[in-house]
Amino acid sequence: ILERTKRKLPRGTAEPHINKLSVTQLSSYLDSPYLFYLRHILGLKDIDTNYEEINPLHYGTFAHAIIEAFSDSEKKNSRDSKEIRDTLNDIIAIKQEQKFPFCNSIQKAQINLLKKRLAPFCSKQAQLNSEGWQIWKSEWILPEGLRLFDSPFTITGTIDRIDINDDTARIIDFKTSKSSEEYKVKNVFKQNSWKNLQLPLYALMCKELPDFKDKKIEIAYFPISEKINETALINLPWGEQEQNTAQEQIKKIIGSI
């Protein structure tokens, strides 16, 4: 990393040694090797000075916790969107009390907005259930010790959700975004190159695990967008070309790191 960037990098007191990286960290190298080094090698962090609002990181974590709780609920296989929405509203009330018991008016407004943003999720989830999809795993932690392409470090990760339909496993990554535009196929895989490797990394790693031996793997984003009409499941292409491209990009990143 130090040799490949034109910027002068701050250095720690010792030579950095990487034993383990997460899928998210690896994927972030595509955005900026410089920021990757600052955040994941030197361990520098952004400073949040806004204490009135729920910051984007905590907001996303809160939304993920709600979806995870729904995925573990008795109503997860319901084909009734109203029943799903009622269940989610109950979960939101419980999670709000747990995580933000003394929230101010701004934070309450953010949580009420999340309820509205999750409304299209309810109808889409009911549709998926009607099509025969079943929630298999939620917030699933990858087994320890996994490597790709003889990487000198192990790779960790937590998959938001995996759905199963007959012999197909669909890996889903939920996003709390302002718009779903950045997660559409034309912006994720273009000019024969992946612009975000998080889902491809998960798919390649799962392919090596016994649970997926006889499964066809699909990958998809599910943005819970501020623009409510844009909330939808976005299936990404994952054929031979897309897999080969991902493998080559990941090998280059591992070599660079």
mmCIF file of C-alpha atoms in Angstrom:
data_model
loop_
_atom_site.group_PDB
_atom_site.id
_atom_site.type_symbol
_atom_site.label_atom_id
_atom_site.label_comp_id
_atom_site.label_asym_id
_atom_site.label_seq_id
_atom_site.Cartn_x
_atom_site.Cartn_y
_atom_site.Cartn_z
ATOM 1 C CA ILE A 1 0.000 0.000 0.000
ATOM 2 C CA LEU A 2 2.773 2.441 0.974
ATOM 3 C CA GLU A 3 4.503 2.036 -2.379
ATOM 4 C CA ARG A 4 1.387 2.310 -4.576
ATOM 5 C CA THR A 5 0.011 5.650 -3.404
ATOM 6 C CA LYS A 6 1.312 9.055 -4.447
ATOM 7 C CA ARG A 7 0.237 10.614 -1.162
ATOM 8 C CA LYS A 8 2.529 10.805 1.823
ATOM 9 C CA LEU A 9 1.058 8.395 4.343
ATOM 10 C CA PRO A 10 1.274 8.777 8.105
ATOM 11 C CA ARG A 11 3.131 5.873 9.670
ATOM 12 C CA GLY A 12 2.701 4.089 12.961
ATOM 13 C CA THR A 13 5.570 3.234 15.280
ATOM 14 C CA ALA A 14 5.747 -0.328 13.935
ATOM 15 C CA GLU A 15 5.473 -1.916 10.504
ATOM 16 C CA PRO A 16 1.790 -2.798 9.920
ATOM 17 C CA HIS A 17 0.989 -6.494 9.971
ATOM 18 C CA ILE A 18 -2.392 -7.755 8.818
ATOM 19 C CA ASN A 19 -3.739 -11.020 10.211
ATOM 20 C CA LYS A 20 -7.392 -10.515 9.420
ATOM 21 C CA LEU A 21 -9.615 -8.297 7.272
ATOM 22 C CA SER A 22 -13.368 -8.146 6.881
ATOM 23 C CA VAL A 23 -15.201 -8.354 3.569
ATOM 24 C CA THR A 24 -16.289 -4.730 4.020
ATOM 25 C CA GLN A 25 -12.705 -3.613 4.616
ATOM 26 C CA LEU A 26 -11.435 -5.456 1.536
ATOM 27 C CA SER A 27 -14.168 -3.990 -0.621
ATOM 28 C CA SER A 28 -13.407 -0.470 0.623
ATOM 29 C CA TYR A 29 -9.948 -0.684 -0.972
ATOM 30 C CA LEU A 30 -11.640 -0.083 -4.330
ATOM 31 C CA ASP A 31 -12.909 3.310 -3.165
ATOM 32 C CA SER A 32 -9.578 4.566 -1.882
ATOM 33 C CA PRO A 33 -6.374 2.685 -0.973
ATOM 34 C CA TYR A 34 -5.360 5.790 0.988
ATOM 35 C CA LEU A 35 -8.468 5.783 3.211
ATOM 36 C CA PHE A 36 -8.205 1.998 3.498
ATOM 37 C CA TYR A 37 -4.730 2.418 4.979
ATOM 38 C CA LEU A 38 -5.790 5.168 7.397
ATOM 39 C CA ARG A 39 -8.880 3.364 8.667
ATOM 40 C CA HIS A 40 -7.954 -0.301 8.585
ATOM 41 C CA ILE A 41 -4.177 -0.360 8.998
ATOM 42 C CA LEU A 42 -3.577 2.640 11.265
ATOM 43 C CA GLY A 43 -7.023 2.320 12.880
ATOM 44 C CA LEU A 44 -7.998 5.992 12.516
ATOM 45 C CA LYS A 45 -11.693 6.798 12.911
ATOM 46 C CA ASP A 46 -14.059 9.530 11.811
ATOM 47 C CA ILE A 47 -15.222 11.884 14.552
ATOM 48 C CA ASP A 48 -18.977 12.388 14.899
ATOM 49 C CA THR A 49 -19.810 15.807 16.357
ATOM 50 C CA ASN A 50 -23.567 15.697 15.725
ATOM 51 C CA TYR A 51 -25.198 14.396 18.880
ATOM 52 C CA GLU A 52 -28.765 15.447 18.078
ATOM 53 C CA GLU A 53 -29.378 13.084 15.170
ATOM 54 C CA ILE A 54 -28.878 9.341 14.872
ATOM 55 C CA ASN A 55 -25.778 9.205 12.681
ATOM 56 C CA PRO A 56 -25.878 7.158 9.436
ATOM 57 C CA LEU A 57 -23.849 4.280 10.898
ATOM 58 C CA HIS A 58 -26.115 3.871 13.944
ATOM 59 C CA TYR A 59 -29.210 4.404 11.792
ATOM 60 C CA GLY A 60 -28.139 1.593 9.484
ATOM 61 C CA THR A 61 -27.326 -0.652 12.424
ATOM 62 C CA PHE A 62 -30.759 0.064 13.898
ATOM 63 C CA ALA A 63 -32.490 -0.818 10.609
ATOM 64 C CA HIS A 64 -30.454 -4.028 10.312
ATOM 65 C CA ALA A 65 -31.398 -5.022 13.870
ATOM 66 C CA ILE A 66 -35.085 -4.578 12.998
ATOM 67 C CA ILE A 67 -34.810 -6.694 9.840
ATOM 68 C CA GLU A 68 -32.837 -9.344 11.728
ATOM 69 C CA ALA A 69 -35.501 -9.528 14.444
ATOM 70 C CA PHE A 70 -38.198 -9.889 11.781
ATOM 71 C CA SER A 71 -36.180 -12.660 10.114
ATOM 72 C CA ASP A 72 -36.228 -14.557 13.411
ATOM 73 C CA SER A 73 -39.914 -13.898 14.124
ATOM 74 C CA GLU A 74 -42.903 -16.207 13.762
ATOM 75 C CA LYS A 75 -44.270 -14.020 10.957
ATOM 76 C CA LYS A 76 -41.185 -14.193 8.729
ATOM 77 C CA ASN A 77 -42.969 -16.491 6.234
ATOM 78 C CA SER A 78 -46.193 -14.480 6.117
ATOM 79 C CA ARG A 79 -47.663 -13.663 2.714
ATOM 80 C CA ASP A 80 -49.718 -10.812 4.179
ATOM 81 C CA SER A 81 -47.948 -7.439 3.870
ATOM 82 C CA LYS A 82 -50.119 -5.880 6.607
ATOM 83 C CA GLU A 83 -49.223 -8.682 9.014
ATOM 84 C CA ILE A 84 -45.532 -8.148 8.209
ATOM 85 C CA ARG A 85 -45.872 -4.391 8.718
ATOM 86 C CA ASP A 86 -47.614 -4.829 12.096
ATOM 87 C CA THR A 87 -44.823 -7.177 13.156
ATOM 88 C CA LEU A 88 -42.156 -4.684 12.083
ATOM 89 C CA ASN A 89 -43.860 -1.827 13.945
ATOM 90 C CA ASP A 90 -43.898 -3.922 17.118
ATOM 91 C CA ILE A 91 -40.220 -4.717 16.647
ATOM 92 C CA ILE A 92 -39.373 -1.050 16.044
ATOM 93 C CA ALA A 93 -41.079 -0.062 19.302
ATOM 94 C CA ILE A 94 -39.085 -2.667 21.240
ATOM 95 C CA LYS A 95 -35.771 -1.795 19.567
ATOM 96 C CA GLN A 96 -36.357 1.929 20.074
ATOM 97 C CA GLU A 97 -36.832 1.373 23.793
ATOM 98 C CA GLN A 98 -33.667 -0.732 23.924
ATOM 99 C CA LYS A 99 -31.343 1.452 21.838
ATOM 100 C CA PHE A 100 -32.790 4.977 22.111
ATOM 101 C CA PRO A 101 -34.813 5.111 25.349
ATOM 102 C CA PHE A 102 -34.299 8.870 25.767
ATOM 103 C CA CYS A 103 -34.429 9.951 22.134
ATOM 104 C CA ASN A 104 -35.151 13.568 21.307
ATOM 105 C CA SER A 105 -37.702 14.916 18.824
ATOM 106 C CA ILE A 106 -35.261 14.738 15.887
ATOM 107 C CA GLN A 107 -34.409 11.107 16.610
ATOM 108 C CA LYS A 108 -38.094 10.248 16.994
ATOM 109 C CA ALA A 109 -38.733 11.787 13.574
ATOM 110 C CA GLN A 110 -35.900 9.673 12.110
ATOM 111 C CA ILE A 111 -37.411 6.506 13.571
ATOM 112 C CA ASN A 112 -40.889 7.406 12.277
ATOM 113 C CA LEU A 113 -39.349 7.975 8.856
ATOM 114 C CA LEU A 114 -37.791 4.507 9.035
ATOM 115 C CA LYS A 115 -41.267 3.049 9.557
ATOM 116 C CA LYS A 116 -42.367 4.682 6.299
ATOM 117 C CA ARG A 117 -39.234 3.530 4.508
ATOM 118 C CA LEU A 118 -39.897 -0.055 5.573
ATOM 119 C CA ALA A 119 -43.461 -0.077 4.179
ATOM 120 C CA PRO A 120 -42.380 -1.144 0.654
ATOM 121 C CA PHE A 121 -40.178 -3.818 2.249
ATOM 122 C CA CYS A 122 -43.321 -5.392 3.732
ATOM 123 C CA SER A 123 -45.063 -5.817 0.394
ATOM 124 C CA LYS A 124 -41.887 -7.076 -1.281
ATOM 125 C CA GLN A 125 -41.255 -9.560 1.534
ATOM 126 C CA ALA A 126 -44.812 -10.877 1.218
ATOM 127 C CA GLN A 127 -44.221 -11.309 -2.514
ATOM 128 C CA LEU A 128 -40.939 -13.182 -1.951
ATOM 129 C CA ASN A 129 -42.661 -15.504 0.496
ATOM 130 C CA SER A 130 -45.434 -16.147 -2.041
ATOM 131 C CA GLU A 131 -42.798 -17.046 -4.647
ATOM 132 C CA GLY A 132 -41.434 -19.763 -2.380
ATOM 133 C CA TRP A 133 -38.413 -17.967 -0.936
ATOM 134 C CA GLN A 134 -37.637 -18.729 2.689
ATOM 135 C CA ILE A 135 -35.352 -16.847 5.037
ATOM 136 C CA TRP A 136 -32.541 -19.271 5.854
ATOM 137 C CA LYS A 137 -29.999 -17.210 7.787
ATOM 138 C CA SER A 138 -29.939 -13.641 9.077
ATOM 139 C CA GLU A 139 -26.831 -11.698 10.151
ATOM 140 C CA TRP A 140 -24.883 -14.881 9.466
ATOM 141 C CA ILE A 141 -21.239 -14.805 10.545
ATOM 142 C CA LEU A 142 -18.883 -16.566 8.143
ATOM 143 C CA PRO A 143 -16.855 -19.432 9.667
ATOM 144 C CA GLU A 144 -13.480 -18.457 11.076
ATOM 145 C CA GLY A 145 -10.240 -19.005 9.209
ATOM 146 C CA LEU A 146 -11.501 -18.491 5.660
ATOM 147 C CA ARG A 147 -9.083 -17.331 2.959
ATOM 148 C CA LEU A 148 -9.359 -16.565 -0.743
ATOM 149 C CA PHE A 149 -6.625 -17.116 -3.327
ATOM 150 C CA ASP A 150 -4.011 -17.972 -0.682
ATOM 151 C CA SER A 151 -4.385 -14.577 0.970
ATOM 152 C CA PRO A 152 -1.853 -13.994 3.778
ATOM 153 C CA PHE A 153 -4.715 -12.954 6.040
ATOM 154 C CA THR A 154 -8.037 -14.538 6.945
ATOM 155 C CA ILE A 155 -11.270 -12.932 5.769
ATOM 156 C CA THR A 156 -14.250 -12.360 8.040
ATOM 157 C CA GLY A 157 -17.751 -11.124 7.379
ATOM 158 C CA THR A 158 -21.402 -11.094 8.351
ATOM 159 C CA ILE A 159 -24.020 -11.624 5.637
ATOM 160 C CA ASP A 160 -27.208 -9.627 6.186
ATOM 161 C CA ARG A 161 -29.487 -12.390 4.963
ATOM 162 C CA ILE A 162 -29.536 -15.585 2.918
ATOM 163 C CA ASP A 163 -32.798 -16.776 1.363
ATOM 164 C CA ILE A 164 -33.386 -20.228 -0.076
ATOM 165 C CA ASN A 165 -35.721 -21.352 -2.860
ATOM 166 C CA ASP A 166 -35.268 -25.005 -3.863
ATOM 167 C CA ASP A 167 -31.641 -25.305 -5.060
ATOM 168 C CA THR A 168 -30.941 -21.558 -5.118
ATOM 169 C CA ALA A 169 -29.383 -19.473 -2.341
ATOM 170 C CA ARG A 170 -29.703 -15.698 -2.597
ATOM 171 C CA ILE A 171 -27.242 -13.549 -0.647
ATOM 172 C CA ILE A 172 -28.877 -10.223 0.255
ATOM 173 C CA ASP A 173 -27.222 -7.032 1.443
ATOM 174 C CA PHE A 174 -29.568 -4.418 2.939
ATOM 175 C CA LYS A 175 -28.692 -0.734 2.584
ATOM 176 C CA THR A 176 -30.237 2.316 4.238
ATOM 177 C CA SER A 177 -29.549 4.734 1.413
ATOM 178 C CA LYS A 178 -30.852 8.078 0.209
ATOM 179 C CA SER A 179 -31.455 6.500 -3.184
ATOM 180 C CA SER A 180 -31.238 3.019 -4.678
ATOM 181 C CA GLU A 181 -29.498 4.397 -7.773
ATOM 182 C CA GLU A 182 -25.965 3.509 -6.683
ATOM 183 C CA TYR A 183 -26.968 -0.139 -6.163
ATOM 184 C CA LYS A 184 -28.459 -0.677 -9.607
ATOM 185 C CA VAL A 185 -26.608 -3.043 -11.942
ATOM 186 C CA LYS A 186 -25.432 -0.234 -14.245
ATOM 187 C CA ASN A 187 -23.607 1.415 -11.336
ATOM 188 C CA VAL A 188 -22.334 -1.698 -9.537
ATOM 189 C CA PHE A 189 -20.964 -3.641 -12.516
ATOM 190 C CA LYS A 190 -19.974 -1.540 -15.491
ATOM 191 C CA GLN A 191 -17.265 -1.554 -18.131
ATOM 192 C CA ASN A 192 -16.541 -5.141 -17.147
ATOM 193 C CA SER A 193 -15.543 -4.126 -13.635
ATOM 194 C CA TRP A 194 -17.073 -4.375 -10.163
ATOM 195 C CA LYS A 195 -17.404 -1.033 -8.373
ATOM 196 C CA ASN A 196 -18.244 -2.750 -5.078
ATOM 197 C CA LEU A 197 -16.923 -6.214 -4.225
ATOM 198 C CA GLN A 198 -18.829 -6.918 -1.016
ATOM 199 C CA LEU A 199 -21.460 -9.256 -2.491
ATOM 200 C CA PRO A 200 -19.026 -10.949 -4.925
ATOM 201 C CA LEU A 201 -16.685 -11.649 -1.989
ATOM 202 C CA TYR A 202 -19.510 -13.202 0.017
ATOM 203 C CA ALA A 203 -20.585 -15.322 -2.953
ATOM 204 C CA LEU A 204 -17.075 -16.619 -3.674
ATOM 205 C CA MET A 205 -16.498 -17.478 -0.031
ATOM 206 C CA CYS A 206 -19.844 -19.211 0.380
ATOM 207 C CA LYS A 207 -19.176 -21.262 -2.733
ATOM 208 C CA GLU A 208 -16.381 -23.031 -0.828
ATOM 209 C CA LEU A 209 -18.595 -23.983 2.134
ATOM 210 C CA PRO A 210 -20.432 -27.349 2.485
ATOM 211 C CA ASP A 211 -23.831 -25.666 3.018
ATOM 212 C CA PHE A 212 -23.661 -24.256 -0.517
ATOM 213 C CA LYS A 213 -22.161 -27.261 -2.296
ATOM 214 C CA ASP A 214 -25.319 -28.073 -4.251
ATOM 215 C CA LYS A 215 -26.707 -24.549 -4.412
ATOM 216 C CA LYS A 216 -26.811 -22.025 -7.217
ATOM 217 C CA ILE A 217 -25.801 -18.679 -5.695
ATOM 218 C CA GLU A 218 -27.477 -15.362 -6.479
ATOM 219 C CA ILE A 219 -26.538 -11.945 -5.108
ATOM 220 C CA ALA A 220 -28.824 -8.960 -4.520
ATOM 221 C CA TYR A 221 -29.048 -5.571 -2.866
ATOM 222 C CA PHE A 222 -32.154 -4.551 -0.956
ATOM 223 C CA PRO A 223 -31.932 -0.781 -0.402
ATOM 224 C CA ILE A 224 -34.343 0.673 2.165
ATOM 225 C CA SER A 225 -34.349 4.013 0.411
ATOM 226 C CA GLU A 226 -35.332 7.506 1.530
ATOM 227 C CA LYS A 227 -37.132 7.616 -1.819
ATOM 228 C CA ILE A 228 -39.799 5.131 -0.830
ATOM 229 C CA ASN A 229 -40.822 4.311 -4.394
ATOM 230 C CA GLU A 230 -37.259 3.116 -5.089
ATOM 231 C CA THR A 231 -37.166 0.443 -2.376
ATOM 232 C CA ALA A 232 -36.852 -2.904 -4.160
ATOM 233 C CA LEU A 233 -34.796 -6.061 -4.410
ATOM 234 C CA ILE A 234 -32.047 -5.542 -7.003
ATOM 235 C CA ASN A 235 -30.637 -8.788 -8.384
ATOM 236 C CA LEU A 236 -27.073 -8.486 -9.679
ATOM 237 C CA PRO A 237 -25.612 -10.549 -12.522
ATOM 238 C CA TRP A 238 -23.493 -13.453 -11.270
ATOM 239 C CA GLY A 239 -22.567 -15.534 -14.284
ATOM 240 C CA GLU A 240 -19.179 -16.805 -15.402
ATOM 241 C CA GLN A 241 -18.008 -13.395 -16.669
ATOM 242 C CA GLU A 242 -18.961 -11.550 -13.476
ATOM 243 C CA GLN A 243 -17.349 -14.241 -11.304
ATOM 244 C CA ASN A 244 -14.104 -14.241 -13.295
ATOM 245 C CA THR A 245 -13.936 -10.447 -13.166
ATOM 246 C CA ALA A 246 -14.473 -10.435 -9.401
ATOM 247 C CA GLN A 247 -11.773 -13.051 -8.892
ATOM 248 C CA GLU A 248 -9.220 -11.053 -10.868
ATOM 249 C CA GLN A 249 -10.043 -7.821 -9.021
ATOM 250 C CA ILE A 250 -9.844 -9.504 -5.612
ATOM 251 C CA LYS A 251 -6.499 -11.126 -6.453
ATOM 252 C CA LYS A 252 -5.102 -7.720 -7.414
ATOM 253 C CA ILE A 253 -6.347 -6.131 -4.185
ATOM 254 C CA ILE A 254 -4.890 -8.916 -2.041
ATOM 255 C CA GLY A 255 -1.571 -8.544 -3.874
ATOM 256 C CA SER A 256 -1.607 -4.763 -3.408
ATOM 257 C CA ILE A 257 -2.353 -4.969 0.304
#
